[in-house]
Coordinates of C-alpha atoms and ligand atoms in Angstrom, one line a residue:
M1 CA 0.0 0.0 0.0
A2 CA 1.2 3.5 -0.8
N3 CA 2.0 5.6 2.3
P4 CA -0.9 8.1 2.4
N5 CA 1.3 10.5 4.2
L6 CA 3.7 10.6 1.3
Q7 CA 0.8 11.8 -0.9
L8 CA -0.2 14.7 1.3
H9 CA 1.3 17.9 2.6
D10 CA 1.0 18.5 6.3
D11 CA -2.0 20.7 5.8
G12 CA -3.8 17.8 3.9
R13 CA -3.4 19.1 0.3
L14 CA -2.3 16.6 -2.3
R15 CA 1.4 16.6 -3.0
H16 CA 1.6 13.4 -5.1
F17 CA -1.1 11.2 -6.6
L18 CA 0.1 7.6 -6.2
S19 CA -2.9 5.6 -5.0
V20 CA -6.5 6.0 -4.1
E21 CA -6.0 3.7 -1.2
G22 CA -5.7 5.7 2.1
L23 CA -7.2 9.0 0.7
S24 CA -10.3 10.5 2.3
K25 CA -13.8 10.7 0.9
Q26 CA -13.3 14.5 1.0
I27 CA -10.2 14.4 -1.3
L28 CA -11.9 12.1 -3.8
T29 CA -15.0 14.3 -3.8
D30 CA -12.8 17.4 -4.3
I31 CA -11.2 15.8 -7.3
L32 CA -14.6 15.0 -8.8
D33 CA -16.0 18.5 -8.1
T34 CA -12.9 20.2 -9.5
A35 CA -13.1 18.0 -12.6
E36 CA -16.7 19.1 -13.0
S37 CA -15.5 22.7 -13.2
F38 CA -12.9 21.8 -15.9
T39 CA -15.4 20.1 -18.2
S40 CA -16.6 23.6 -19.2
V41 CA -13.0 24.5 -20.1
T42 CA -12.7 21.4 -22.4
D43 CA -16.0 22.4 -24.1
R44 CA -14.8 26.0 -24.9
S45 CA -13.3 27.0 -28.3
I46 CA -10.1 28.1 -26.5
K47 CA -9.5 25.2 -24.1
K48 CA -6.8 26.8 -21.9
V49 CA -6.5 28.1 -18.3
P50 CA -3.3 29.5 -16.9
I51 CA -3.1 27.3 -13.8
L52 CA 0.2 25.6 -14.7
R53 CA 1.7 28.5 -16.6
G54 CA 5.5 28.4 -16.1
K55 CA 5.4 24.8 -14.8
T56 CA 6.9 21.8 -16.6
V57 CA 5.3 18.4 -16.7
A58 CA 7.3 15.3 -17.8
N59 CA 5.4 12.3 -19.2
L60 CA 7.4 9.1 -18.6
F61 CA 5.7 6.1 -20.0
F62 CA 7.8 2.9 -19.7
E63 CA 4.8 0.9 -20.8
A64 CA 2.4 1.2 -23.8
S65 CA -0.5 3.6 -23.4
T66 CA -3.0 5.4 -25.7
R67 CA -5.6 7.0 -23.4
T68 CA -3.6 7.8 -20.3
R69 CA -0.6 9.3 -22.0
A70 CA -2.6 11.4 -24.5
T71 CA -5.1 12.7 -21.9
F72 CA -2.4 13.6 -19.4
E73 CA -0.7 15.5 -22.2
L74 CA -3.8 17.3 -23.2
A75 CA -4.7 18.0 -19.6
A76 CA -1.3 19.6 -19.0
Q77 CA -1.5 21.6 -22.2
R78 CA -5.0 22.9 -21.2
L79 CA -3.6 24.0 -17.9
S80 CA -0.9 25.9 -19.9
A81 CA 2.1 23.8 -18.7
D82 CA 5.2 23.1 -20.8
I83 CA 5.2 19.4 -21.6
L84 CA 8.1 17.0 -22.0
S85 CA 7.0 13.6 -23.3
L86 CA 10.1 11.4 -23.2
D87 CA 10.3 8.6 -25.7
I88 CA 11.5 5.8 -23.4
K89 CA 12.4 3.6 -26.4
T90 CA 15.0 6.1 -27.5
S91 CA 16.0 7.4 -24.0
S92 CA 19.1 6.3 -22.1
A93 CA 16.9 3.9 -20.1
V94 CA 17.5 1.4 -22.9
K95 CA 21.3 1.7 -22.3
G96 CA 20.9 0.6 -18.7
E97 CA 20.5 3.9 -16.9
S98 CA 18.7 3.3 -13.6
L99 CA 15.3 4.7 -12.9
L100 CA 16.8 6.9 -10.2
D101 CA 19.5 8.3 -12.5
T102 CA 16.8 9.0 -15.2
L103 CA 14.8 10.8 -12.5
H104 CA 17.7 12.9 -11.2
N105 CA 18.8 13.9 -14.7
L106 CA 15.3 15.1 -15.5
E107 CA 15.0 16.9 -12.1
A108 CA 18.1 18.8 -13.2
M109 CA 16.0 20.2 -16.0
Q110 CA 13.6 21.7 -13.4
I111 CA 10.6 19.4 -14.0
D112 CA 7.8 20.3 -11.6
M113 CA 5.6 17.2 -12.1
F114 CA 6.3 13.7 -13.3
V115 CA 3.6 11.5 -14.7
I116 CA 4.9 8.0 -14.6
R117 CA 3.7 4.6 -16.0
H118 CA 6.0 1.7 -15.2
Q119 CA 5.7 -2.1 -15.3
D120 CA 6.9 -2.5 -11.7
S121 CA 4.4 -2.2 -8.8
G122 CA 5.6 0.5 -6.4
S123 CA 7.6 2.4 -9.0
A124 CA 5.6 5.6 -8.7
H125 CA 5.9 5.4 -4.9
F126 CA 9.7 4.9 -5.4
F127 CA 9.9 8.0 -7.6
A128 CA 7.9 10.0 -5.1
S129 CA 10.2 9.0 -2.2
H130 CA 13.2 10.3 -4.2
V131 CA 12.1 13.6 -5.8
H132 CA 13.1 17.0 -4.4
P133 CA 10.7 19.0 -2.2
G134 CA 8.4 20.9 -4.5
V135 CA 8.4 18.2 -7.2
S136 CA 5.3 16.0 -7.6
V137 CA 4.7 12.5 -9.0
L138 CA 1.4 11.3 -10.6
N139 CA 1.0 7.5 -11.0
A140 CA -0.2 6.7 -14.5
G141 CA -0.2 3.0 -13.7
D142 CA 2.4 0.9 -11.8
G143 CA 2.4 -2.9 -12.5
Q144 CA -0.6 -4.6 -10.9
H145 CA -0.7 -2.1 -8.1
A146 CA -2.7 1.1 -8.9
H147 CA -4.0 3.4 -11.6
P148 CA -5.6 6.1 -9.5
T149 CA -6.5 8.7 -12.2
Q150 CA -8.2 5.9 -14.2
A151 CA -10.3 5.1 -11.1
M152 CA -11.2 8.7 -10.6
L153 CA -12.3 9.2 -14.1
D154 CA -14.4 6.1 -13.7
M155 CA -15.9 7.6 -10.5
F156 CA -16.6 10.8 -12.4
T157 CA -18.4 8.9 -15.2
I158 CA -20.5 7.0 -12.6
R159 CA -21.4 10.1 -10.8
R160 CA -22.3 11.9 -14.0
H161 CA -24.8 9.1 -14.8
K162 CA -26.0 8.0 -11.4
Q163 CA -25.5 11.2 -9.3
Q164 CA -24.5 9.4 -6.2
F165 CA -22.7 6.3 -5.0
E166 CA -24.9 5.3 -2.0
G167 CA -27.4 2.7 -3.0
L168 CA -25.6 1.8 -6.3
S169 CA -24.6 -1.8 -7.3
V170 CA -21.4 -1.9 -9.3
A171 CA -20.0 -5.0 -10.9
I172 CA -16.4 -5.3 -12.0
V173 CA -16.0 -8.2 -14.4
G174 CA -13.0 -10.1 -15.7
D175 CA -9.3 -10.3 -14.9
I176 CA -9.3 -8.7 -11.4
K177 CA -6.1 -10.5 -10.4
H178 CA -3.8 -8.7 -12.8
S179 CA -5.7 -5.4 -12.9
R180 CA -4.4 -2.2 -11.3
V181 CA -7.5 -0.5 -12.5
A182 CA -9.8 -2.9 -10.6
R183 CA -7.8 -2.4 -7.4
S184 CA -8.0 1.4 -7.6
Q185 CA -11.7 1.2 -8.6
I186 CA -12.5 -1.0 -5.6
H187 CA -10.8 1.4 -3.2
A188 CA -12.5 4.4 -4.7
L189 CA -16.0 2.9 -4.7
N190 CA -15.6 1.8 -1.1
I191 CA -14.2 5.2 0.0
L192 CA -17.2 6.9 -1.7
N193 CA -19.6 4.6 0.1
T194 CA -21.0 2.7 -2.9
G195 CA -23.9 0.5 -1.9
Q196 CA -22.5 -2.8 -3.3
V197 CA -19.2 -3.6 -5.1
R198 CA -19.3 -6.9 -6.8
V199 CA -16.5 -8.7 -8.6
I200 CA -17.2 -11.4 -11.2
A201 CA -14.4 -13.6 -12.4
P202 CA -13.2 -17.2 -12.6
P203 CA -11.3 -18.3 -9.4
T204 CA -8.0 -18.2 -11.4
L205 CA -8.5 -14.5 -12.2
L206 CA -9.1 -13.3 -8.6
P207 CA -6.5 -12.2 -6.2
E208 CA -6.2 -14.2 -3.0
H209 CA -8.5 -13.1 -0.1
C210 CA -10.4 -10.8 -2.5
E211 CA -13.3 -10.4 -0.1
T212 CA -11.0 -8.5 2.3
L213 CA -11.0 -5.7 -0.3
G214 CA -14.6 -5.0 0.5
V215 CA -16.3 -6.8 -2.4
Q216 CA -18.8 -9.5 -3.0
V217 CA -17.3 -12.3 -5.1
Y218 CA -19.3 -14.0 -7.9
H219 CA -18.0 -16.7 -10.3
D220 CA -21.3 -16.9 -12.2
F221 CA -21.7 -13.9 -14.5
D222 CA -25.5 -14.2 -14.8
E223 CA -25.9 -14.2 -11.1
G224 CA -23.4 -11.4 -10.4
I225 CA -24.8 -9.0 -13.0
R226 CA -28.4 -9.2 -11.9
D227 CA -29.9 -5.8 -11.2
V228 CA -26.6 -3.9 -11.1
D229 CA -26.5 -0.2 -12.0
V230 CA -23.0 -0.2 -13.5
V231 CA -21.0 -2.9 -15.3
I232 CA -17.3 -2.4 -15.6
M233 CA -15.6 -4.8 -18.0
L234 CA -11.9 -5.5 -17.8
R235 CA -9.4 -6.7 -20.4
L236 CA -7.6 -10.1 -20.0
Q237 CA -4.1 -8.9 -19.1
K238 CA -2.4 -11.7 -21.0
E239 CA 1.0 -9.9 -20.7
R240 CA 0.8 -10.4 -16.9
M241 CA -0.4 -14.0 -16.9
T242 CA 2.1 -16.7 -16.0
G243 CA 0.8 -20.1 -17.1
A244 CA -2.6 -21.1 -18.4
L245 CA -5.3 -19.5 -16.3
L246 CA -8.1 -20.0 -18.8
P247 CA -9.3 -23.0 -20.9
S248 CA -9.5 -20.8 -24.1
E249 CA -10.6 -17.3 -25.2
K250 CA -13.7 -18.8 -26.7
E251 CA -14.7 -20.5 -23.5
Y252 CA -13.9 -17.3 -21.5
F253 CA -16.2 -15.3 -23.8
R254 CA -18.9 -17.9 -23.3
Q255 CA -18.7 -17.6 -19.6
Y256 CA -17.5 -14.0 -18.9
G257 CA -18.1 -12.1 -22.1
L258 CA -20.7 -9.2 -22.0
T259 CA -23.3 -9.9 -24.6
A260 CA -26.5 -8.1 -25.6
E261 CA -28.4 -11.0 -23.9
R262 CA -26.5 -10.8 -20.7
I263 CA -26.8 -7.1 -20.2
K264 CA -30.6 -7.5 -20.0
L265 CA -30.1 -9.1 -16.5
A266 CA -28.7 -5.7 -15.2
K267 CA -31.0 -2.8 -14.5
P268 CA -32.5 -1.4 -17.7
D269 CA -30.7 1.9 -17.3
A270 CA -27.3 0.2 -16.4
I271 CA -24.2 1.8 -17.9
I272 CA -21.4 -0.2 -19.4
M273 CA -17.8 0.9 -18.8
H274 CA -14.4 -0.3 -19.8
P275 CA -11.1 1.4 -19.0
G276 CA -9.6 0.3 -22.4
P277 CA -7.9 -1.1 -24.3
A278 CA -10.8 -3.4 -25.0
N279 CA -10.7 -6.7 -26.9
R280 CA -13.9 -7.0 -28.9
G281 CA -15.2 -10.6 -28.9
I282 CA -13.1 -11.6 -25.9
E283 CA -14.5 -9.8 -22.9
I284 CA -17.2 -7.7 -24.7
E285 CA -19.4 -8.2 -27.7
S286 CA -18.8 -5.5 -30.3
S287 CA -22.4 -4.4 -30.5
V288 CA -22.5 -3.9 -26.7
M289 CA -19.3 -1.9 -26.8
D290 CA -20.9 0.4 -29.4
G291 CA -24.4 0.2 -28.0
K292 CA -26.7 2.7 -26.2
Q293 CA -25.7 1.7 -22.7
S294 CA -22.0 2.0 -23.3
V295 CA -20.2 5.1 -21.9
I296 CA -16.7 3.9 -22.8
L297 CA -15.8 6.9 -24.9
Q298 CA -17.2 9.3 -22.4
Q299 CA -14.7 7.8 -19.9
V300 CA -11.9 8.9 -22.2
T301 CA -13.3 12.4 -22.6
F302 CA -13.8 12.8 -18.8
G303 CA -10.2 11.6 -18.3
I304 CA -8.9 15.0 -19.5
A305 CA -11.0 17.0 -16.9
V306 CA -10.1 14.6 -14.1
R307 CA -6.4 14.7 -14.9
M308 CA -6.6 18.5 -15.0
A309 CA -8.3 18.4 -11.6
V310 CA -5.6 16.3 -10.0
M311 CA -2.7 18.4 -11.5
S312 CA -4.4 21.7 -10.5
M313 CA -5.0 20.4 -6.9
I314 CA -1.4 19.4 -6.7
A315 CA -0.3 22.8 -7.9
S316 CA -2.5 24.7 -5.5
Q317 CA -0.8 26.9 -2.9
P318 CA -1.9 27.1 0.7
G319 CA -4.0 30.1 1.4
L320 CA -4.5 31.0 -2.3
D321 CA -7.4 28.7 -3.1
G322 CA -11.1 29.1 -2.3
Ligands
CP1 N1 -7.0 2.8 -19.4 C1 -5.7 2.9 -19.8 O1 -4.9 3.0 -18.9 O2 -5.5 2.9 -21.2 P1 -4.1 3.1 -21.8 O3 -3.3 1.9 -21.5 O4 -4.3 3.2 -23.3 O5 -3.5 4.3 -21.2

């Protein structure tokens, strides 16, 4: 677990954003409310505010990304920051430079915020433990551990459609075991007092002692999806699987794929979410992904406002803000 104290200044303001775990309901709600105010900026013809003018944000993606990398970059631009997006494949990391040396060299260029995605769980926390005072780290996904801004944009999407978390039933379906997104979503949903958080997966794709995370576990999709308000589908993280955890993709889709028939078991106004990247025909039927109940592309759009919110809260000065 990330040390929550590392994420916060002594006065409770965000210093880094490493993990949802350990943060208060008030901070999560502040992120959602601040993001709400930024959606109007993203709808304007001139989509800029000067909140990060004069600041430099470095995007360090050691793993592949489309949505997170692009929306962090757009969010920083819309806050008027200077952006450095390092191409890791052509950086000195491939010549064996350590993560810490890469960090210190970039710090020498007066970077104010690092956005980091790395294959190792704990890497964002490691970075945050070593940066100079005044420098912040935002976790864009570390191994199987956490993806906190994804969870917050998912919470934003749920709140937009369902207004509140109390009384809601949310089902997270698929490869929970390897999913940093699922872990962060479960923490966020519980901190925000969601009525019921269900996880639906075969036993081989669940972490050990999953119930201790504050979820109800289902192995039968049809049972678990019944009357839920929100269905969150997850990708099979084949790159993180060691050994055969599934009989076949065809069998997985038969048992755990979201189809037009299956979604009828949820509430009629249930929304369908997916953090992406999605594999059509493996965890979700193509027509369902593009269907009326799907809010998958809205999640991507909201990601910009939510990432603007987190960066602006981190940049806020004591005594200068509302
Ligand atoms: N949801 C998500 O993290 O997508 P990317 O891997 O494309 O950033």
